[in-house]
XYZ file of C-alpha atoms in Angstrom:
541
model
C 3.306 -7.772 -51.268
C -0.469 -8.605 -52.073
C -3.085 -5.728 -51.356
C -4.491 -8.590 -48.124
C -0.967 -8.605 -46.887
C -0.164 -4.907 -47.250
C -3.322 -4.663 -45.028
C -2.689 -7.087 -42.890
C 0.952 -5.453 -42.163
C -0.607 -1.247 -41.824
C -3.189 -2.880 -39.482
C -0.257 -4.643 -37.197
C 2.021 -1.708 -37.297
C -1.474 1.117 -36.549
C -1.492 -1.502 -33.352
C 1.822 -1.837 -32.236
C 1.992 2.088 -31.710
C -0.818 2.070 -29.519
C -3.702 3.809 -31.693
C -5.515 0.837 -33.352
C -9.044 1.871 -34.260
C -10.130 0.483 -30.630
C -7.772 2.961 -29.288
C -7.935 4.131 -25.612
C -8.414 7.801 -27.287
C -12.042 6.515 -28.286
C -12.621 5.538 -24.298
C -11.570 9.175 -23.700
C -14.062 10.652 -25.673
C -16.542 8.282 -24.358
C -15.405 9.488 -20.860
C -16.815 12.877 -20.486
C -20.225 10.695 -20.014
C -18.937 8.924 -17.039
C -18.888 10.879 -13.817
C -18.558 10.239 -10.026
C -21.941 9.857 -7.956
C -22.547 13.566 -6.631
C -24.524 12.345 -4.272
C -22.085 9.424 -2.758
C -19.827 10.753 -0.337
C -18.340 8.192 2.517
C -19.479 8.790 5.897
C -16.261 11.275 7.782
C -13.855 9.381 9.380
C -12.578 10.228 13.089
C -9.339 10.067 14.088
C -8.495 11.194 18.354
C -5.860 13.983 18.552
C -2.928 12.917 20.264
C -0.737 15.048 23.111
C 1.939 13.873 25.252
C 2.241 15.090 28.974
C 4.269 13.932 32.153
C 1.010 13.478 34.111
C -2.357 12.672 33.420
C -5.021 15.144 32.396
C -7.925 13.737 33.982
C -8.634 10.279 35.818
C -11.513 9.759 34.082
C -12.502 7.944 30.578
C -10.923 4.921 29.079
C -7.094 3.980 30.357
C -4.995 2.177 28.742
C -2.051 0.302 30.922
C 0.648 -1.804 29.014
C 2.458 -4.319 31.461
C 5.335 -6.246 30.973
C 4.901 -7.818 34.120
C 3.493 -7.242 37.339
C 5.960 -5.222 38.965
C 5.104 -2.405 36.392
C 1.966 -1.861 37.999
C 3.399 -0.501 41.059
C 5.711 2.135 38.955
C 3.685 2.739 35.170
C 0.630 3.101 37.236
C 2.014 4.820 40.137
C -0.844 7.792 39.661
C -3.777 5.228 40.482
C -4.989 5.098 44.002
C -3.623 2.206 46.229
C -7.274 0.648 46.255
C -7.066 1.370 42.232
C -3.844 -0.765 41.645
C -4.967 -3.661 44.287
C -7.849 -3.947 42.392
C -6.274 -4.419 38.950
C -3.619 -7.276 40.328
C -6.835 -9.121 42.056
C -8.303 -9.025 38.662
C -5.143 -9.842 36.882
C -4.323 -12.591 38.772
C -7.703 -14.046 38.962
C -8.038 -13.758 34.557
C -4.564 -15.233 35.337
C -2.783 -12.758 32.743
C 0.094 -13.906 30.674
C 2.442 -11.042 30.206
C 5.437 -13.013 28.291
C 2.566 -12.943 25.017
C 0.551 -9.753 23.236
C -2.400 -10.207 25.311
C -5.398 -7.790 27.000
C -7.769 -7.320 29.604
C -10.325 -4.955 30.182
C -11.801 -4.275 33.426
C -14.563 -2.140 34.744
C -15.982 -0.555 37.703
C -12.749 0.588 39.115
C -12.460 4.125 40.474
C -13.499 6.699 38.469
C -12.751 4.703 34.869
C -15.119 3.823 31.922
C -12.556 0.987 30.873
C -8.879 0.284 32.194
C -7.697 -1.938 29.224
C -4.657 -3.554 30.417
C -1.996 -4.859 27.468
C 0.988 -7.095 28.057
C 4.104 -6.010 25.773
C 5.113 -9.317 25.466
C 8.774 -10.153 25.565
C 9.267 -8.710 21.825
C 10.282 -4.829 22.213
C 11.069 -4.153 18.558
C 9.271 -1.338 17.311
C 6.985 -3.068 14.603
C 5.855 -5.461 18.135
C 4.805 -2.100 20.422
C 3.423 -0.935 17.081
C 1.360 -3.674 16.440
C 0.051 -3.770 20.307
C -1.035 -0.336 19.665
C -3.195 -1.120 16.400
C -4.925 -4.447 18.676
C -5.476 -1.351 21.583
C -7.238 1.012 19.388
C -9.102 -1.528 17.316
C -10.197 -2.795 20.612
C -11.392 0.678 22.067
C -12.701 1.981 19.103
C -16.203 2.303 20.401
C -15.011 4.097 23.818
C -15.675 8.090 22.546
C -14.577 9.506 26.187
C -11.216 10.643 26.633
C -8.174 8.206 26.644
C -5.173 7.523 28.788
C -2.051 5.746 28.444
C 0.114 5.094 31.114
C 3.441 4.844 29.727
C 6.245 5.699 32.215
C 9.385 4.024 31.705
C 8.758 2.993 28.304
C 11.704 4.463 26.129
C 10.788 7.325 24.278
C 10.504 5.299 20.465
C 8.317 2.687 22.169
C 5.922 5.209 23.369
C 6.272 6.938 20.184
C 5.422 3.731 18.278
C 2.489 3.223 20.728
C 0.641 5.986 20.038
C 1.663 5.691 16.252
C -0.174 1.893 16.589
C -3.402 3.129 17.997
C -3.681 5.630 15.472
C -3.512 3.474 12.643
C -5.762 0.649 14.479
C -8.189 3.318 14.937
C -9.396 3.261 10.986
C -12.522 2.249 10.172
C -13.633 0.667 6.634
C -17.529 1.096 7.193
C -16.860 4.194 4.950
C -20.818 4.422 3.830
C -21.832 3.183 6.990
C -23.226 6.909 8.129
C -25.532 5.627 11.118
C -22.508 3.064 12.194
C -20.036 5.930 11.886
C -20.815 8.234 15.454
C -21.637 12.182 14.877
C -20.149 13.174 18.097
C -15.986 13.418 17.218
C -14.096 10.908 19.323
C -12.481 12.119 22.454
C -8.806 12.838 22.666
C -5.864 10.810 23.291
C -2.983 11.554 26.404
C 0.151 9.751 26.021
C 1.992 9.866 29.500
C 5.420 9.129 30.466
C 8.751 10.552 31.898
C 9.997 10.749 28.226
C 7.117 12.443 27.023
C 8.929 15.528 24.896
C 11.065 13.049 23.161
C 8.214 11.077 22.083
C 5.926 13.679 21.118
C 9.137 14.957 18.753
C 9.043 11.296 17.765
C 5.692 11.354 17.004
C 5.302 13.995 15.240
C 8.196 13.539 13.329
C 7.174 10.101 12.022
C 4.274 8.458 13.981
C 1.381 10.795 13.364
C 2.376 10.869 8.886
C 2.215 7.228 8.794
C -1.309 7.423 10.414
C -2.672 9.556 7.639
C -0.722 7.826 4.992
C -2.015 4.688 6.026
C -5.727 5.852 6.098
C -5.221 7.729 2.514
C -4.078 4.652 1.094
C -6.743 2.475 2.794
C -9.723 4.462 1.475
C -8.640 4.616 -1.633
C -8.490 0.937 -2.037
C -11.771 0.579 -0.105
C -13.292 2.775 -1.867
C -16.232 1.296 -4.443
C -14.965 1.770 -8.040
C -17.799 3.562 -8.960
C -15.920 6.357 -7.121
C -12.564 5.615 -7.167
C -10.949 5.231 -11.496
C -7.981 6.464 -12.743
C -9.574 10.275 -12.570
C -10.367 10.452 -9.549
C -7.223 8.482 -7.742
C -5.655 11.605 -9.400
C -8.077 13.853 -7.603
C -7.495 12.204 -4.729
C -4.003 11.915 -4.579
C -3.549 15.829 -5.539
C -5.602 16.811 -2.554
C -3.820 14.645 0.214
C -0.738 16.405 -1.421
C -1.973 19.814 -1.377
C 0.327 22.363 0.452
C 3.280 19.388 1.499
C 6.317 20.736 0.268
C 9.079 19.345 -1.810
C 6.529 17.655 -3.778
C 5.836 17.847 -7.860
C 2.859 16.085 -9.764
C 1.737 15.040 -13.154
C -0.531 12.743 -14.599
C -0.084 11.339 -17.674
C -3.444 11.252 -19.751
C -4.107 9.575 -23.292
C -2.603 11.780 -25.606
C 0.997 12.154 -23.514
C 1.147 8.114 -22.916
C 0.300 7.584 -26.660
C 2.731 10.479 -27.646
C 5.695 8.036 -25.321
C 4.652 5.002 -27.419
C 3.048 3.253 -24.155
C 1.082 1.195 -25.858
C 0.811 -1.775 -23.373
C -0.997 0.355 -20.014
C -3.067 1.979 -23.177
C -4.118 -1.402 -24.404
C -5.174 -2.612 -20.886
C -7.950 -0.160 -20.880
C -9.250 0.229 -24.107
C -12.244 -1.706 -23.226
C -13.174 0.988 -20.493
C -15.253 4.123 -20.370
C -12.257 5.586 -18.347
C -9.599 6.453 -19.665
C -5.847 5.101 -17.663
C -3.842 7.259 -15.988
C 0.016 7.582 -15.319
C 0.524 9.457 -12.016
C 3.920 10.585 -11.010
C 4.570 12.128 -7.229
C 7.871 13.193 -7.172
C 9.258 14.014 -3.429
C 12.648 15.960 -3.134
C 13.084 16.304 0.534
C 16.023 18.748 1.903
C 19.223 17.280 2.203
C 18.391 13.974 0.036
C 21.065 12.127 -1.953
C 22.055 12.981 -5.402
C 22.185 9.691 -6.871
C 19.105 9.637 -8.251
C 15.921 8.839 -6.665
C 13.995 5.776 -5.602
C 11.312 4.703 -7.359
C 8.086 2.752 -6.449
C 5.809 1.624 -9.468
C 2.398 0.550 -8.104
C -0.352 -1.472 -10.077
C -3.733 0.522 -10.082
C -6.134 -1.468 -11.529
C -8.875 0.382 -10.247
C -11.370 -2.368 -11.031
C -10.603 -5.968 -12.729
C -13.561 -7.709 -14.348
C -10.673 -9.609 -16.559
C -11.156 -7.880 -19.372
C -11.969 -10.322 -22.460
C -10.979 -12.968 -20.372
C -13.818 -12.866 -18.030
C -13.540 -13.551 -14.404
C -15.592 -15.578 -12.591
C -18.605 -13.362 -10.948
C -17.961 -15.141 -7.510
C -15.668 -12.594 -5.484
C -15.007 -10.688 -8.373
C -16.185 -7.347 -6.162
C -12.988 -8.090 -4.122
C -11.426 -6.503 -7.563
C -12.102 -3.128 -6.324
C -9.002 -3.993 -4.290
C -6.496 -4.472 -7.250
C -5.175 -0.893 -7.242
C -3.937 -1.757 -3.547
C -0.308 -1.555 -4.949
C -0.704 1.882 -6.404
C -2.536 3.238 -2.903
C 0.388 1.805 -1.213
C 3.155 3.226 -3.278
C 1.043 7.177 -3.389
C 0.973 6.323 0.500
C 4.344 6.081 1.067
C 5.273 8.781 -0.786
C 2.865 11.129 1.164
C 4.209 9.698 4.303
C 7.757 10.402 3.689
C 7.013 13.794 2.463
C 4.745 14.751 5.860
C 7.480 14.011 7.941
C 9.876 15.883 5.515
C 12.082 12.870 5.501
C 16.047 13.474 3.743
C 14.871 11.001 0.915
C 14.601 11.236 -3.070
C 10.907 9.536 -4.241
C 9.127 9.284 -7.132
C 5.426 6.760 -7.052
C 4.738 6.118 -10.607
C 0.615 4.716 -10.409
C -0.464 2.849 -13.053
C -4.327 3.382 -13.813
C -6.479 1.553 -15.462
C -9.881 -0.052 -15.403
C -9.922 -3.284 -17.044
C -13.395 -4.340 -18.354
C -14.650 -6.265 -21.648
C -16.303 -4.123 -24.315
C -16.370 -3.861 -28.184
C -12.902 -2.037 -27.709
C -11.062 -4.518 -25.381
C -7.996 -6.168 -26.246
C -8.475 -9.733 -27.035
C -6.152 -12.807 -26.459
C -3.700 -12.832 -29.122
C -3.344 -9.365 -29.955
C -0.193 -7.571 -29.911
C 0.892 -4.237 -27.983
C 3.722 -2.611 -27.891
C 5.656 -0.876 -24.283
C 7.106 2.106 -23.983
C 10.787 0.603 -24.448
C 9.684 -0.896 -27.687
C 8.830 -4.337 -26.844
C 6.062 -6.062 -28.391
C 3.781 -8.288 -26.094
C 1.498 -11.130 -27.079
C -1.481 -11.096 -24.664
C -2.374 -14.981 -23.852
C -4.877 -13.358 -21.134
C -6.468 -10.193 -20.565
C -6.706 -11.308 -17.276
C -3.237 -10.609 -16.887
C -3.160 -6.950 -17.004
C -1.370 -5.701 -14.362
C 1.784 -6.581 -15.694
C 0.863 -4.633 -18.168
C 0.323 -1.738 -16.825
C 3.532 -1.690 -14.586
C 5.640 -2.622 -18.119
C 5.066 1.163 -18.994
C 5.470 2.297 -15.816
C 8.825 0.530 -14.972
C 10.085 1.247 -18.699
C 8.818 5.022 -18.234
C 11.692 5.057 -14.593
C 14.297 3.546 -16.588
C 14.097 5.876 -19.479
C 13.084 9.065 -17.665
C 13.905 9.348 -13.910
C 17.648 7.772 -13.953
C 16.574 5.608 -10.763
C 18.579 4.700 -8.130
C 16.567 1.423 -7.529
C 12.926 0.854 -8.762
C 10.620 -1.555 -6.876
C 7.337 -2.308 -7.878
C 4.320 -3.534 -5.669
C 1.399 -5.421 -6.866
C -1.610 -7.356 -6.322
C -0.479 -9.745 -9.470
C -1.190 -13.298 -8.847
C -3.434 -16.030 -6.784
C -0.288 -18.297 -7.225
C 1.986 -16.572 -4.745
C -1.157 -16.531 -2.137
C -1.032 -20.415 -2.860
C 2.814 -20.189 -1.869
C 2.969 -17.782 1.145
C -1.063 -17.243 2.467
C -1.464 -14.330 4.230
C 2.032 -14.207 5.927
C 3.822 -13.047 3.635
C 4.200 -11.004 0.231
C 6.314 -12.329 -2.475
C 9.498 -10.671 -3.340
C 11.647 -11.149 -6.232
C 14.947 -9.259 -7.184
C 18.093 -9.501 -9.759
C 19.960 -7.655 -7.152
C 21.300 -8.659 -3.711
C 22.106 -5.828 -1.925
C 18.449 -4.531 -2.623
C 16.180 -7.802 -1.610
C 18.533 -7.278 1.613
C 17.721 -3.854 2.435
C 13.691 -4.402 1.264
C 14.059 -7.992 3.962
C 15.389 -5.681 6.530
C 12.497 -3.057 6.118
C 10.105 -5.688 6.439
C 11.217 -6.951 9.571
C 11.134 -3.457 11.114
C 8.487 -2.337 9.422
C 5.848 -5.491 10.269
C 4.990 -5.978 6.257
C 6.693 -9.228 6.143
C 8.364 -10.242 2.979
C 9.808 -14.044 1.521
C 11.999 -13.717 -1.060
C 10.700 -15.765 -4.358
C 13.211 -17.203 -7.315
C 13.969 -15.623 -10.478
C 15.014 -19.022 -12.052
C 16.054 -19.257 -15.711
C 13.282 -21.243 -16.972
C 10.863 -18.010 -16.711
C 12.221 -16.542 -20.026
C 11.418 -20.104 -21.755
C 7.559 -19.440 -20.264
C 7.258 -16.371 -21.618
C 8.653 -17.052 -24.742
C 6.207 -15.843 -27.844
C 6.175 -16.748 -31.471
C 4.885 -13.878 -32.657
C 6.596 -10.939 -30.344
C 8.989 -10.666 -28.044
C 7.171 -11.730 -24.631
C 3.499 -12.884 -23.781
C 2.078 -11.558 -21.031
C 1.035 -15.107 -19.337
C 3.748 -18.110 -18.715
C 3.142 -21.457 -19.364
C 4.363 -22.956 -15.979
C 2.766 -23.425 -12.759
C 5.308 -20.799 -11.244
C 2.721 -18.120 -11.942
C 4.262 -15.508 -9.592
C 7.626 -16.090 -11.449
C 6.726 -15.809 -14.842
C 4.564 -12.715 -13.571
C 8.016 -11.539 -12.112
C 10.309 -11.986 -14.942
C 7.604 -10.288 -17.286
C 7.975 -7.245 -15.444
C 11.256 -7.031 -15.111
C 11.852 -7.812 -18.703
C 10.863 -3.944 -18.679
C 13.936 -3.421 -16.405
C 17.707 -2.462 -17.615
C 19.568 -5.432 -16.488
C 21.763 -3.613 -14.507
C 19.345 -1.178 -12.778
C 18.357 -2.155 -9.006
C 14.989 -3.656 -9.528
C 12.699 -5.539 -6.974
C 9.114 -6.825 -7.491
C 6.476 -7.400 -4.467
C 3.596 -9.549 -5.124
C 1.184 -8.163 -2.103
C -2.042 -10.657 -3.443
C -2.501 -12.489 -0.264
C -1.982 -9.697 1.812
C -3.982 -6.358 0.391
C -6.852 -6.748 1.660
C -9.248 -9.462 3.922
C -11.605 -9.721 6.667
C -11.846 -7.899 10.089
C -9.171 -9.016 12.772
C -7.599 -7.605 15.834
C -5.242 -5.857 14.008
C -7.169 -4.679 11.088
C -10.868 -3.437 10.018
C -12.437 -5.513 6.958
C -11.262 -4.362 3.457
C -8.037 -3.240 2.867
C -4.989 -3.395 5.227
C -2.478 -0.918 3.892
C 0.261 -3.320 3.105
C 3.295 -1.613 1.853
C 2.580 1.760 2.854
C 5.048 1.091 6.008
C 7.447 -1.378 4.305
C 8.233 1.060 1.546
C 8.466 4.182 4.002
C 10.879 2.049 6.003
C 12.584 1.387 2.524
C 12.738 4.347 1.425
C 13.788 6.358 4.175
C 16.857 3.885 4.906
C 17.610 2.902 1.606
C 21.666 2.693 0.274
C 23.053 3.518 -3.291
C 23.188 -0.562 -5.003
C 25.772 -0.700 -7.636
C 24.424 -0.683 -11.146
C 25.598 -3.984 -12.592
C 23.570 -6.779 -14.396
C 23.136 -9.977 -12.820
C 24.947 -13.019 -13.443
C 22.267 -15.035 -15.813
């Protein structure tokens, strides 16, 4: 071999184990230099405390009244005056209220109330449908700070439970450095009243008021600027919303320990960053949880994408901020499950990184190599959050002996193109666990379509110089973006992949503040907590 190609061949080989001279070790060093804002803290959130009681406390403030029709007025507001209740059917039937739809109606001036906000529960009674009319109630009342009522008699206890859980999580706000927007005086609480009020406080409690907080730690973290939130400090972060829970073991993964497991492919995405990635693994063992190995959620933390080499355009790139959404959601439902000290067996795996263009980047047409030994031709730097989740997926497999592993990712604009804002994308090799990931999204609310895994994506990401590239040559974007990952993936272990693009993050609504929505933190929680053994067998090709 000539002294060029001898060179040539050490230089491919220093790559392919992950420590080429523009190693991610170098972006360590360079690091230390690169610290948070002191001075840049987000304005406190509020959140109202919530108690249950079989009457109310005071018959003052803001009420809220759910009807699903007009005979409830006579019974769910039985504590109102006479001249109270006449007053609200006048009003009601003047606005001519529909009560078969999730509508509202506030009304002042009556007795001694601020605001009686009346909500019809529609005909739907399914728990993600009260759910969802409590987020549109306490997005709707956020500005009342006075104490709150709900009349809820006869509601069953899960419905009133779900309620309250609802106007918890419709109570975040995104305005995080907002200081002046963001009231000093705390928010008044909450009374949830019915006849089944013990049952759903246990309910509550139990469930309701954990997927509150998980849903607001996952939320800020993705709204967060990325200035503040990098692979660091989502480790900070995460470590201190886990601090004291029980059951629950973490490590983080720095430079040295991913280059020491050969995970060359989350190192390469961020070897063009002043921050070093991250692996971040929250294991949750709750009492009584199955033996059979736990489940496993992989989510993509791309704390900020620029695109790397492969610039992105600068129009909406600040949006990119939002492209660790999967990882929040994953950490979130983790800490969920382990509030409410659910029977389940958990680990999040986040994969960190920053992508951004420098001296060190990876460039198109380099080659890394994964965890599992796999070598990957990058067509696109732009295309990095497949590479981050190939380590992560590949680090389950070999390490955790999953019972199912499901990633979650803001990956592609093409499965936005396919399914808007309705849905996220879901692809699986195994039956029996897109069925039980379906079911959770129907009772969670996340909704989910299930996407092909056709053939023809292992001719797209076929490479002539390694074993994959890490962009296909097909319009099916989402696909080829799907098979990639799972090309991580023993055939034969239960593995799903959610593409959550078009529904991480977007404008203000009824149901949601601006920034991110929280996708996934529910779906997986309902997953998780419900989820069956799936045989271990390969797919038919």
């Amino acid at each position: 071999m000539s002294t060029f190609r001898k060179a040539i061949a050490a230089s491919l080989s220093f790559a392919l184990a992950g420590t080429a001279l523009a190693s991610p070790a170098l972006a360590q060093g360079r690091s230390d230099a690169v610290a948070p804002s002191l001075t840049l803290k987000a304005a406190k959130s509020q959140h109202r405390a919530v108690t249950f009681a079989a009457a109310p406390a005071q018959m003052a403030g803001t009420l809220v009244l759910p009807l699903t029709g007009e005979a409830d007025l006579a019974t769910r507001a039985s504590a109102l005056s006479d001249a109270e209740r006449d007053a609200i059917a006048r009003a009601l039937k003047a606005a001519e209220f529909d009560y078969k739809g999730q509508g509202s109606l506030s009304l002042r001036g009556i007795g001694g109330w601020d605001r009686i906000h009346v909500v019809s529960t529609g005909t739907d009674m399914s728990p993600a449908a009260i759910q969802k009319l409590g987020v549109m109630a306490g997005r709707a009342l956020m500005k009342d700070k006075g104490p709150l009522t709900v009349m809820a008699g006869g509601l069953p206890a899960e419905a009133v439970a779900e309620l309250a859980t609802g106007m918890g999580i419709g109570e975040y706000r995104s305005d995080l450095y907002q200081a002046k927007a963001r009231d000093a005086a705390a928010m008044a609480g909450t009374v949830v009243v019915g006849d089944t009020a013990g049952a759903a406080r246990a309910l509550y409690e139990g469930r309701g008021k954990a997927l509150v907080e998980a849903m607001a730690f996952a939320r800020d973290l993705s709204n967060e600027p990325a200035n503040v939130i990098y692979p660091e400090s989502f480790v900070e972060r995460t470590r201190a919303a886990f601090a004291g829970v029980p059951g629950v073991s973490i490590e983080a993964l720095d430079v040295p320990a991913m280059e020491r497991l050969g995970m060359g492919s989350i190192l390469g995405s961020g070897r063009g960053s002043a921050r070093p990635p991250r692996m971040l693994i929250v294991r949750y063992t709750g009492r009584g949880a199955s033996s059979a190995g736990p489940v496993v959620l992989a989510g993509k933390g791309i704390t900020f994408d620029s695109g790397g080499i492969s610039i992105k355009n600068s129009g909406g790139m600040g949006d990119m901020k939002f492209d660790m959404s999967g990882a929040a959601s994953v950490v979130g439902a983790v800490l969920a499950l382990s509030k409410s000290r659910a029977p389940v067996d958990v680990v999040a795996i986040a994969a960190l990184s920053e992508n951004m263009p420098d001296g060190n980047a990876v460039r198109p047409a380099d080659v890394l190599q994964a965890m599992n030994g796999k070598t990957i031709e990058i067509i696109s730097t732009d295309a990095e959050g497949r590479l981050v989740l190939a380590d992560a997926v590949a680090y389950a497999d070999a390490k955790l002996n999953p019972a199912a592993i499901v990633d979650m990712a803001t990956l592609t604009g093409s499965i936005v193109t396919a399914l808007g804002d309705d849905y996220a994308g879901m692809f699986s090799r195994h039956d029996p666990l897109a069925t039980q990931l379906l079911q959770a999204g129907e009772a969670s609310g996340d909704d989910l379509w299930r996407m092909p895994l056709h053939a023809s994506y292992a001719d797209d990401t076929k490479s002539t110089i390694a074993d994959i590239k890490n962009s296909g040559a097909s319009g099916a974007g989402a696909g080829a973006g799907a098979h990639f990952i799972g090309a991580f993936v023993k055939p034969e272990t239960p593995w799903a992949h959610i593409d959550i693009a078009g529904m991480a993050w977007g404008g203000a609504s009824d149901v949601k503040a601006a920034g991110s929505t929280g996708y996934g933190v529910r779906l997986l929680e309902a997953f998780v907590r419900n989820f069956q053994p799936v045989p271990k067998i390969a797919a038919a090709d």
